[in-house]
Coordinates of C-alpha atoms in Angstrom, one line a residue:
M24 CA 122.3 77.5 65.4
K25 CA 120.5 75.6 68.0
S26 CA 117.2 77.6 68.0
S27 CA 117.0 77.4 64.1
N28 CA 117.0 73.7 64.3
L29 CA 114.4 73.8 67.0
Y30 CA 112.1 76.0 64.8
K31 CA 112.5 73.4 61.8
S32 CA 111.6 70.5 64.0
I33 CA 108.4 72.1 65.3
T34 CA 107.4 73.1 61.9
A35 CA 107.9 69.6 60.6
L36 CA 106.0 68.1 63.3
F37 CA 103.0 70.5 62.8
L38 CA 102.7 69.6 59.0
L39 CA 102.8 66.0 59.8
G40 CA 100.1 66.2 62.1
S41 CA 97.8 68.1 59.8
L42 CA 98.4 65.6 57.2
L43 CA 97.5 62.7 59.6
G44 CA 94.4 64.6 60.6
Y45 CA 93.2 65.3 57.1
S46 CA 93.8 61.8 55.9
Q47 CA 91.4 60.3 58.6
K48 CA 88.3 62.5 57.3
K49 CA 85.5 60.1 56.2
D50 CA 84.3 60.0 52.6
E51 CA 87.1 62.0 51.4
N52 CA 88.0 61.5 47.7
I53 CA 91.8 62.2 46.8
G54 CA 91.5 62.0 43.1
T55 CA 93.9 61.4 40.5
E56 CA 97.0 63.4 39.3
V57 CA 99.5 62.9 36.7
V58 CA 103.2 62.8 37.8
N59 CA 106.0 63.2 35.2
V60 CA 109.3 61.8 36.2
V61 CA 112.1 63.8 34.8
K62 CA 115.0 61.4 35.9
P63 CA 115.2 58.2 37.5
Y64 CA 115.9 58.1 41.4
T65 CA 119.6 57.4 42.5
A66 CA 120.3 56.5 46.0
T67 CA 123.5 57.6 47.6
I68 CA 125.3 56.4 50.7
S69 CA 126.6 58.9 53.0
D70 CA 130.4 58.6 54.2
A71 CA 131.1 56.4 57.1
F72 CA 133.6 57.2 60.0
K73 CA 135.1 54.0 61.5
V74 CA 135.5 54.1 65.4
K75 CA 139.1 53.3 66.5
E76 CA 139.4 50.1 68.5
T77 CA 141.5 51.9 71.0
P78 CA 140.6 55.4 71.2
A79 CA 143.1 58.0 72.4
L80 CA 142.3 59.3 76.0
D81 CA 143.4 62.8 76.7
D82 CA 142.1 62.7 80.2
D83 CA 145.0 62.4 82.7
E84 CA 142.7 61.1 85.4
N85 CA 142.1 57.8 83.4
T86 CA 145.7 56.9 83.5
K87 CA 145.9 57.0 87.5
K88 CA 145.8 53.8 89.5
E89 CA 143.7 53.8 92.8
N90 CA 145.4 52.3 95.8
I91 CA 142.9 49.9 97.1
Q92 CA 143.1 48.7 100.7
Y93 CA 141.3 45.6 101.8
N94 CA 141.2 43.3 104.7
I95 CA 140.3 39.6 104.9
F96 CA 138.1 38.7 107.9
S97 CA 138.7 35.0 108.9
F98 CA 136.1 33.1 110.9
P99 CA 135.8 29.4 111.6
V100 CA 132.8 27.6 109.7
A101 CA 131.3 24.6 111.3
S102 CA 131.5 21.4 109.3
T103 CA 130.0 18.0 109.9
F104 CA 132.2 16.4 107.1
T105 CA 134.2 13.4 108.4
P106 CA 136.7 12.1 105.8
A107 CA 137.0 8.3 105.7
K108 CA 140.2 6.8 107.0
G109 CA 142.6 5.6 104.4
K110 CA 144.6 2.4 104.4
A111 CA 148.4 2.3 103.5
E112 CA 149.3 0.0 100.9
G113 CA 151.8 -2.8 102.4
V114 CA 155.4 -2.5 101.5
D115 CA 157.9 -5.4 101.9
K116 CA 160.7 -4.2 104.2
T117 CA 164.0 -5.8 104.6
R118 CA 164.7 -6.8 108.2
R119 CA 167.3 -4.7 109.5
D120 CA 169.9 -6.3 111.6
K121 CA 170.1 -5.1 115.2
L122 CA 173.3 -3.3 116.1
F123 CA 175.3 -4.4 119.0
S124 CA 178.1 -2.5 120.8
N125 CA 180.4 -5.3 121.4
Y126 CA 181.5 -8.6 120.0
A127 CA 183.7 -11.7 120.6
T128 CA 185.4 -13.9 118.1
L129 CA 187.0 -17.2 118.7
G130 CA 188.4 -19.8 116.2
F131 CA 190.5 -23.0 116.0
G132 CA 192.3 -24.5 113.0
N133 CA 195.2 -26.8 112.0
Y134 CA 199.0 -26.0 112.6
G135 CA 197.6 -25.4 116.1
R136 CA 196.0 -22.1 115.0
V137 CA 194.2 -20.0 117.4
I138 CA 192.4 -16.7 116.5
G139 CA 190.6 -14.6 119.0
E140 CA 189.0 -10.9 119.2
L141 CA 187.1 -9.1 121.8
F142 CA 185.7 -5.6 121.4
I143 CA 183.8 -3.8 124.0
T144 CA 182.6 -0.2 124.0
E145 CA 180.4 1.8 126.5
N146 CA 179.0 5.2 126.6
I147 CA 179.6 6.7 130.0
S148 CA 177.8 9.9 129.3
S149 CA 175.8 11.6 126.4
T150 CA 179.2 12.7 125.0
D151 CA 181.9 10.5 126.4
Y152 CA 182.7 6.9 125.5
I153 CA 185.3 4.2 126.5
G154 CA 186.3 1.2 124.5
G155 CA 188.7 -1.7 124.2
M156 CA 190.0 -4.3 121.7
F157 CA 191.9 -7.5 122.5
R158 CA 193.5 -9.6 119.5
H159 CA 195.3 -12.8 119.4
H160 CA 196.5 -14.9 116.4
S161 CA 198.9 -17.8 117.0
S162 CA 200.2 -21.0 115.5
Q163 CA 202.1 -23.9 116.8
G164 CA 203.8 -24.4 113.4
G165 CA 204.5 -27.6 111.7
I166 CA 205.6 -27.0 108.2
K167 CA 206.8 -30.4 107.0
E168 CA 210.1 -29.3 105.3
V169 CA 211.1 -27.1 108.2
V170 CA 213.8 -28.3 110.7
L171 CA 213.7 -25.3 113.1
E172 CA 210.8 -23.9 115.2
D173 CA 208.1 -22.2 113.1
S174 CA 205.5 -21.2 115.6
F175 CA 204.3 -17.5 115.9
Y176 CA 202.3 -15.4 118.4
N177 CA 200.8 -12.0 117.9
T178 CA 198.8 -10.5 120.9
S179 CA 197.6 -7.0 121.3
V180 CA 195.5 -5.0 123.5
D181 CA 194.1 -1.4 122.8
L182 CA 192.2 1.0 124.9
T183 CA 190.4 4.3 124.0
Y184 CA 188.6 7.1 125.6
G185 CA 186.8 9.8 123.6
S186 CA 184.4 12.6 123.5
Q187 CA 181.9 13.8 121.0
Q188 CA 181.1 17.6 121.5
R189 CA 179.0 19.9 119.4
S190 CA 182.0 21.7 117.7
Y191 CA 185.0 19.4 118.4
N192 CA 185.8 15.8 119.3
W193 CA 188.8 13.9 120.7
N194 CA 190.1 10.6 121.8
L195 CA 193.1 9.2 123.6
D196 CA 194.6 5.8 122.8
L197 CA 196.9 3.4 124.8
G198 CA 197.8 0.1 123.5
Y199 CA 200.7 -2.7 123.9
Q200 CA 201.5 -5.5 121.4
N201 CA 203.7 -8.7 121.8
Q202 CA 204.8 -10.8 118.9
I203 CA 206.9 -13.8 118.8
Y204 CA 208.6 -15.3 115.7
N205 CA 211.2 -17.8 114.7
W206 CA 214.1 -17.5 112.2
Y207 CA 213.2 -20.8 110.8
G208 CA 214.3 -20.1 107.2
I209 CA 217.7 -21.9 107.0
D210 CA 219.2 -23.5 103.8
Q211 CA 219.3 -27.1 104.7
T212 CA 221.2 -27.7 101.3
Y213 CA 224.1 -25.5 102.4
F214 CA 224.5 -26.7 106.0
N215 CA 223.6 -30.4 105.4
Q216 CA 224.0 -31.1 109.1
D217 CA 222.0 -33.6 111.2
A218 CA 219.4 -32.9 113.8
T219 CA 221.8 -32.4 116.5
F220 CA 223.3 -29.5 114.7
Y221 CA 219.8 -27.9 114.3
A222 CA 218.8 -28.5 117.8
Q223 CA 221.5 -26.2 119.1
I224 CA 220.0 -23.1 117.1
A225 CA 217.7 -20.9 119.0
P226 CA 215.7 -19.1 116.2
D227 CA 213.0 -17.5 118.4
H228 CA 212.8 -13.9 119.0
M229 CA 210.4 -11.5 120.6
F230 CA 209.1 -7.9 119.8
H231 CA 207.4 -5.4 122.2
N232 CA 205.5 -2.3 121.2
A233 CA 203.8 0.4 123.6
Y234 CA 202.1 3.5 122.3
L235 CA 200.2 6.5 123.6
G236 CA 198.4 8.6 121.1
G237 CA 195.3 11.0 120.4
K238 CA 193.5 12.9 118.0
I239 CA 191.5 16.1 118.1
A240 CA 189.2 17.6 115.5
F241 CA 187.4 20.9 115.3
E242 CA 184.5 22.2 113.3
D243 CA 184.2 25.9 112.0
S244 CA 187.7 26.7 113.1
F245 CA 190.9 27.5 111.1
F246 CA 192.7 24.8 113.3
T247 CA 191.0 21.8 112.0
G248 CA 192.5 19.3 114.1
A249 CA 195.8 17.2 114.8
T250 CA 197.0 13.7 115.6
M251 CA 199.7 12.7 118.0
K252 CA 201.5 9.5 118.7
F253 CA 204.5 8.2 121.0
N254 CA 205.8 4.7 120.2
R255 CA 208.2 2.7 122.2
F256 CA 209.5 -0.6 120.3
W257 CA 212.0 -3.0 121.6
D258 CA 213.1 -6.6 121.2
D259 CA 214.8 -9.3 123.4
N260 CA 218.2 -8.7 121.6
G261 CA 218.9 -5.3 123.2
S262 CA 217.5 -3.1 120.3
A263 CA 215.1 -0.2 121.2
E264 CA 213.4 2.5 119.5
N265 CA 211.5 5.7 120.2
R266 CA 209.2 7.5 117.9
F267 CA 207.1 10.6 118.3
Y268 CA 205.2 12.4 115.7
I269 CA 202.5 15.3 115.8
K270 CA 200.6 16.4 112.8
P271 CA 198.4 19.7 112.9
S272 CA 196.3 21.0 110.1
F273 CA 195.0 24.5 109.3
V274 CA 192.6 26.1 106.8
V275 CA 192.5 29.9 106.1
D276 CA 190.1 31.3 103.9
I277 CA 191.3 34.1 101.6
N278 CA 188.7 35.7 99.3
E279 CA 187.2 32.7 97.4
F280 CA 190.0 30.2 98.1
A281 CA 190.9 28.1 101.2
I282 CA 194.5 27.5 101.9
K283 CA 195.2 24.2 103.8
T284 CA 198.3 23.6 105.5
N285 CA 199.6 20.3 107.2
V286 CA 202.6 20.5 109.4
V287 CA 204.4 17.5 110.7
V288 CA 207.2 17.1 113.4
D289 CA 208.5 13.4 113.1
Y290 CA 211.1 12.2 115.6
V291 CA 212.8 8.7 115.7
A292 CA 215.8 7.4 117.5
G293 CA 217.0 4.0 118.4
S294 CA 220.0 1.6 118.9
F295 CA 221.2 -2.0 118.3
D296 CA 223.8 -3.8 120.6
N297 CA 225.7 -5.5 117.9
D298 CA 226.1 -5.4 114.1
Y299 CA 225.8 -8.7 112.2
F300 CA 229.2 -9.8 112.8
N301 CA 229.2 -9.1 116.5
N302 CA 231.0 -5.9 116.4
E303 CA 230.2 -2.6 118.1
G304 CA 226.5 -1.5 118.2
Y305 CA 224.9 1.2 116.1
K306 CA 222.7 4.2 116.9
Y307 CA 220.6 6.4 114.7
G308 CA 218.3 9.5 115.3
F309 CA 216.4 11.8 112.9
T310 CA 214.0 14.7 113.3
N311 CA 212.0 15.8 110.2
F312 CA 210.0 19.1 110.3
G313 CA 207.7 19.5 107.5
I314 CA 205.0 21.9 106.0
N315 CA 202.6 21.5 103.3
P316 CA 200.5 24.4 102.2
S317 CA 198.1 23.9 99.3
V318 CA 195.3 25.6 97.6
T319 CA 192.4 23.8 95.6
L320 CA 190.7 25.5 92.7
N321 CA 187.3 24.3 91.2
Q322 CA 185.8 25.5 87.9
D323 CA 183.1 23.7 86.1
D324 CA 184.6 20.1 85.5
L325 CA 188.1 21.1 86.4
S326 CA 189.8 20.7 89.8
L327 CA 193.2 21.8 90.6
N328 CA 195.3 21.4 93.8
I329 CA 198.5 23.4 93.8
G330 CA 200.8 23.0 96.7
V331 CA 204.4 22.4 98.0
S332 CA 206.1 20.4 100.5
L333 CA 209.2 21.7 102.6
F334 CA 211.1 19.4 104.9
Y335 CA 214.0 20.0 107.1
S336 CA 215.8 16.9 108.3
A337 CA 218.2 16.8 111.0
D338 CA 220.7 13.7 111.5
L339 CA 221.1 13.8 115.3
E340 CA 224.0 11.1 115.4
N341 CA 226.1 12.7 112.7
S342 CA 225.3 16.2 113.3
D343 CA 224.1 16.7 109.8
S344 CA 221.0 18.5 108.2
K345 CA 219.3 18.7 104.9
F346 CA 216.5 20.9 103.4
F347 CA 214.1 19.4 100.9
V348 CA 211.4 20.9 98.4
Y349 CA 208.9 18.7 97.0
P350 CA 206.1 19.3 94.4
N351 CA 202.4 18.7 95.5
I352 CA 200.3 19.3 92.5
S353 CA 197.3 17.4 91.1
A354 CA 194.6 18.0 88.7
S355 CA 191.5 16.2 87.5
Y356 CA 189.0 17.0 84.5
K357 CA 185.6 15.3 84.2
I358 CA 185.7 14.5 80.3
V359 CA 182.2 12.6 80.6
G360 CA 180.8 13.6 84.0
D361 CA 181.6 10.9 86.4
L362 CA 181.9 8.4 83.6
M363 CA 185.4 9.5 82.7
I364 CA 187.7 11.5 84.7
L365 CA 191.1 12.4 83.7
Y366 CA 193.7 13.0 86.4
A367 CA 197.4 13.7 86.9
G368 CA 199.9 15.1 89.3
A369 CA 203.4 15.2 90.7
E370 CA 204.1 14.6 94.3
G371 CA 207.0 14.1 96.6
T372 CA 207.9 13.5 100.4
L373 CA 210.5 12.6 102.8
Q374 CA 209.5 9.3 104.2
Q375 CA 210.4 8.5 107.8
N376 CA 211.7 4.8 108.2
S377 CA 211.7 3.0 111.5
Y378 CA 212.7 -0.4 112.9
R379 CA 209.1 -1.0 113.9
E380 CA 207.7 -0.5 110.5
F381 CA 210.3 -2.6 108.9
T382 CA 209.5 -5.5 111.2
N383 CA 205.7 -5.1 110.4
E384 CA 206.7 -6.0 106.7
N385 CA 209.2 -8.4 107.4
P386 CA 209.4 -10.1 110.8
F387 CA 212.5 -12.0 110.0
L388 CA 215.0 -9.0 110.0
S389 CA 218.1 -9.3 112.1
P390 CA 218.5 -7.1 115.1
T391 CA 221.5 -5.4 113.3
I392 CA 219.9 -3.2 110.6
I393 CA 220.5 0.5 109.4
V394 CA 217.6 2.9 109.7
A395 CA 217.5 5.9 107.7
P396 CA 214.7 8.1 105.9
T397 CA 214.0 7.8 102.1
D398 CA 214.1 10.9 99.9
R399 CA 211.3 10.7 97.3
P400 CA 211.9 13.7 94.9
Y401 CA 208.9 13.0 92.7
D402 CA 206.1 10.7 91.7
I403 CA 204.6 11.8 88.4
F404 CA 201.4 10.1 87.6
A405 CA 198.4 10.3 85.3
G406 CA 195.3 8.2 84.9
L407 CA 191.8 7.5 84.0
K408 CA 188.9 6.7 86.3
G409 CA 185.1 6.8 86.3
K410 CA 182.2 4.3 85.9
L411 CA 181.4 1.9 83.2
A412 CA 178.0 1.6 84.5
G413 CA 176.0 2.6 87.5
N414 CA 177.5 -0.3 89.5
V415 CA 181.0 -0.7 87.7
S416 CA 183.9 1.7 88.5
Y417 CA 187.4 1.6 87.1
N418 CA 190.8 3.1 87.6
V419 CA 193.9 3.1 85.3
R420 CA 197.1 4.7 86.3
G421 CA 200.7 5.0 85.2
S422 CA 203.6 6.5 87.2
F423 CA 207.3 7.3 87.2
M424 CA 208.9 7.5 90.6
Q425 CA 212.5 8.7 91.6
E426 CA 213.6 7.6 95.2
K427 CA 216.9 8.3 96.9
G428 CA 217.8 6.0 99.8
R429 CA 214.9 3.4 98.9
A430 CA 214.9 0.5 101.8
L431 CA 215.4 -3.0 100.4
F432 CA 215.5 -6.4 102.1
R433 CA 218.2 -8.7 101.4
N434 CA 219.4 -12.0 102.8
N435 CA 222.1 -11.9 105.4
P436 CA 225.4 -13.5 104.5
F437 CA 225.8 -17.3 105.5
P438 CA 228.5 -18.3 108.1
N439 CA 231.0 -20.8 107.3
A440 CA 229.3 -24.0 107.6
T441 CA 232.7 -25.9 108.4
T442 CA 233.5 -23.6 111.4
P443 CA 234.2 -25.7 114.7
D444 CA 231.4 -25.0 117.4
L445 CA 229.3 -22.9 115.1
E446 CA 226.2 -23.8 116.9
I447 CA 227.6 -22.5 120.2
T448 CA 229.1 -19.1 118.9
A449 CA 226.4 -18.1 116.3
K450 CA 223.3 -16.4 117.3
G451 CA 220.0 -17.5 116.1
Y452 CA 219.7 -15.1 113.1
Q453 CA 223.4 -15.7 111.9
F454 CA 222.8 -18.7 109.7
G455 CA 221.6 -17.1 106.5
N456 CA 218.1 -17.3 108.0
S457 CA 217.6 -13.3 108.5
F458 CA 217.6 -10.3 106.5
E459 CA 219.3 -6.8 106.3
V460 CA 218.2 -3.7 105.2
I461 CA 220.2 -1.9 102.4
Y462 CA 219.5 1.4 100.6
D463 CA 219.9 2.4 96.9
D464 CA 218.7 5.1 94.6
M465 CA 215.8 3.7 92.4
R466 CA 213.6 4.6 89.6
T467 CA 210.3 2.8 89.2
V468 CA 207.8 2.7 86.3
S469 CA 204.6 1.2 87.4
F470 CA 201.2 0.6 85.9
F471 CA 198.1 0.0 88.0
G472 CA 194.6 -1.0 87.2
E473 CA 191.4 -1.7 89.3
L474 CA 188.1 -2.8 88.4
K475 CA 185.0 -2.9 91.1
A476 CA 181.5 -4.0 90.6
D477 CA 178.4 -4.2 92.8
F478 CA 176.3 -6.5 90.7
S479 CA 173.6 -6.3 93.3
K480 CA 173.3 -5.7 97.1
N481 CA 174.1 -9.3 97.4
I482 CA 177.1 -9.6 95.0
S483 CA 180.3 -7.5 95.0
A484 CA 183.6 -8.1 93.3
S485 CA 186.9 -6.3 92.6
I486 CA 190.2 -7.0 90.9
Q487 CA 193.2 -5.1 90.8
G488 CA 197.0 -5.4 89.6
T489 CA 200.3 -3.6 89.7
F490 CA 203.0 -4.1 87.0
S491 CA 206.3 -2.4 87.7
S492 CA 209.8 -2.1 86.5
F493 CA 212.8 -1.1 88.7
S494 CA 216.1 0.6 87.9
T495 CA 218.7 0.6 90.7
N496 CA 222.0 2.6 90.8
N497 CA 224.2 0.4 93.0
E498 CA 222.6 -3.0 93.5
I499 CA 222.3 -5.5 90.7
E500 CA 218.4 -6.2 91.5
A501 CA 215.6 -4.6 93.4
W502 CA 215.8 -7.2 96.1
N503 CA 212.4 -8.9 97.0
L504 CA 210.4 -6.5 95.0
P505 CA 208.1 -8.4 92.6
S506 CA 207.3 -6.9 89.1
I507 CA 203.7 -8.2 89.2
T508 CA 201.2 -8.4 91.9
L509 CA 197.5 -9.2 91.4
N510 CA 194.5 -9.7 93.8
A511 CA 190.8 -10.4 93.5
N512 CA 188.0 -10.4 95.7
L513 CA 184.4 -11.7 95.5
D514 CA 181.7 -11.3 98.3
L515 CA 178.2 -12.9 98.3
T516 CA 175.1 -12.8 100.4
I517 CA 173.4 -16.2 99.6
T518 CA 170.5 -16.0 101.9
E519 CA 169.3 -14.0 104.8
K520 CA 171.2 -16.6 106.9
W521 CA 174.4 -17.6 104.5
Y522 CA 177.0 -15.6 103.2
A523 CA 180.6 -16.4 101.6
G524 CA 183.4 -14.8 99.8
A525 CA 186.8 -15.6 98.1
S526 CA 190.1 -13.9 97.4
L527 CA 192.9 -14.7 95.2
F528 CA 196.5 -13.2 95.4
F529 CA 199.4 -13.6 93.0
V530 CA 202.9 -12.3 93.6
G531 CA 205.4 -12.4 90.6
E532 CA 209.0 -13.5 90.9
R533 CA 211.5 -11.9 93.2
K534 CA 215.3 -11.7 93.4
D535 CA 217.4 -12.3 96.5
Q536 CA 221.1 -12.8 97.0
M537 CA 222.9 -15.6 98.5
I538 CA 226.1 -14.4 100.3
A539 CA 228.2 -17.4 101.3
P540 CA 232.1 -18.2 102.1
G541 CA 233.7 -19.1 98.8
V542 CA 234.3 -22.8 98.1
N543 CA 237.9 -22.3 97.2
D544 CA 238.7 -19.6 99.9
P545 CA 236.3 -19.3 102.9
A546 CA 237.8 -16.0 103.7
F547 CA 236.0 -14.3 100.7
Y548 CA 232.4 -14.4 100.1
D549 CA 230.7 -15.6 96.9
F550 CA 227.5 -13.6 95.7
S551 CA 224.8 -15.6 93.9
T552 CA 221.3 -14.3 92.7
I553 CA 218.4 -16.4 93.7
T554 CA 215.2 -16.3 92.0
V555 CA 212.3 -16.5 94.5
K556 CA 209.5 -18.1 92.6
S557 CA 206.0 -16.6 92.1
Y558 CA 203.1 -17.9 93.9
F559 CA 199.2 -17.5 94.1
D560 CA 197.2 -18.1 97.1
V561 CA 193.4 -18.9 97.0
N562 CA 191.4 -18.2 100.2
A563 CA 187.7 -18.6 100.8
H564 CA 185.1 -18.1 103.7
V565 CA 181.6 -19.1 104.3
G566 CA 179.2 -18.2 107.3
Y567 CA 176.1 -18.9 108.8
K568 CA 174.0 -16.4 110.9
F569 CA 172.4 -18.6 113.5
N570 CA 170.5 -15.7 114.8
E571 CA 171.0 -11.8 115.2
R572 CA 173.8 -12.5 117.8
L573 CA 175.6 -15.8 116.9
T574 CA 177.4 -16.4 113.7
F575 CA 179.4 -19.5 112.9
F576 CA 182.2 -19.2 110.1
L577 CA 184.7 -21.5 108.3
K578 CA 187.8 -20.0 106.7
M579 CA 190.2 -21.7 104.2
N580 CA 193.6 -20.3 103.2
N581 CA 196.0 -21.6 100.6
M582 CA 193.4 -23.9 99.1
F583 CA 195.4 -25.3 96.4
N584 CA 198.1 -26.6 99.1
Q585 CA 201.0 -24.7 97.6
S586 CA 204.4 -24.8 99.4
Y587 CA 205.6 -21.3 98.3
E588 CA 208.1 -19.0 99.7
K589 CA 207.2 -15.3 100.5
W590 CA 210.9 -14.9 101.4
M591 CA 213.7 -17.0 100.7
N592 CA 214.1 -20.3 102.4
Y593 CA 210.9 -19.2 104.3
P594 CA 208.0 -21.7 103.2
A595 CA 204.6 -20.8 104.0
Q596 CA 201.9 -23.1 105.7
Q597 CA 200.0 -25.1 103.2
F598 CA 196.3 -25.7 103.3
Q599 CA 195.0 -24.0 106.5
I600 CA 191.4 -24.1 107.9
V601 CA 189.9 -22.4 110.8
L602 CA 186.4 -23.0 112.3
G603 CA 185.0 -20.6 114.6
A604 CA 182.1 -18.2 115.9
N605 CA 181.4 -14.7 116.5
Y606 CA 178.9 -13.5 119.2
K607 CA 177.5 -9.9 119.4
F608 CA 176.1 -8.5 122.8
D609 CA 175.2 -5.5 124.8
F610 CA 175.8 -4.8 128.4

């Protein structure tokens, strides 16, 4: 087939060459011919075959990828280019106050008031430190309508030694406090005596408190830490109390959950030389053992804490013991991120009461009270918290609480004002001018609201209030518990040198009881419910930073000069002013 095509090609070339050669002969006459066209010429187009855009490749070698190995050879290249130095744009920076390790405060005011503080701390090594704090607050008294001595003194010294290690830290604390108060709240209308009678009453009494405590905390350990404290409290009327507690905490990881367990051992024991009517004394002692395991679950916007509190309480004086089980459940759900968070829960506990804690709340107790723990089966609550804006936060909450053996303060009975030589036989707290502690089962419904705002770095404010309704089983009133409490605060940084602040407190009406010998028969007592009026107290302060070390301040309390009573027959000091200075320093 191929040779035939070659033969035809050679023949065609030969004929073409003969014709070309013939045509170039000189003086050649072609002549004329007649050509008859039988049919017109019709051109035809041969079929075209379109090449595929992606041809099929049958060769397997075309699909194989070659492994290419290459190396980059780096070598330095000399350059003579020198970039021009840029100049940073100036930024206005707020001058930061220098931090000092120590400070001293001293102030003086009316009513013979003296306040003082001294705080000192020093690093003794790269990990260990030692510190101390001295506090003093006293007043010489001078309330106009008071006929008994009304001065007070409160002085304390606290020492600490601590260490900050890489995986744990610990500290030991040692302290002593001395307090002097007067039972000056005598009802002058009831006694209606002259100055000689009141001069025979010795209303002063003294408290002493000494403690030794410590704390340790671990990182990356199932034993997260513990706190411990021993407290010795006594007065100058033969009363004394010892309290010791230790509270270790543990965390155990099981799968994706962390189980946290708090343990508490709380012991309190004390004695009083006499009861209110000079009979035999009274002793008390309780040891509470508690354990509180809980687990926290977090899923998306829901957080749930499920736990239980178990307590075993031993009454050491009466050889009695009880077992308590309390819920410890809480949950929160983010409805709109951090703007609106719904939370609710039910919690309970066994509260260990003590003579020391009672006197911190009411220093005018008689040294004849009864001390016992409070059983709180449950506190059911629900609320809503969040942010109204980036700098305004809120919190509203409602709760219903059940308590068994709730401690209440009530005025002690009045003696018979006509008893001969009363000023000689009676003690300084036996003139209806002291308070006792009574216990009752109570139910409390309360509503709480709080609003905080940081308008700028120089202005912040807050307001909060609690509205409560109390129901008692045995007592006719929830003695000395206000149904309304409100307080508000405002802090201002006026300039770099000046700052100021104000606070307002409102306490609603409270009920107390006057127990006095009967008018017709002094052998029997009459009981009268007394309303202690509500009050508000407005306080303010202003300060001037003379330099980074020295600051002067002015404090004003009870600015509206109110003569209100915090406790029945105990008027407070009216307008108070204190002028002082604070000095910071380093050794």
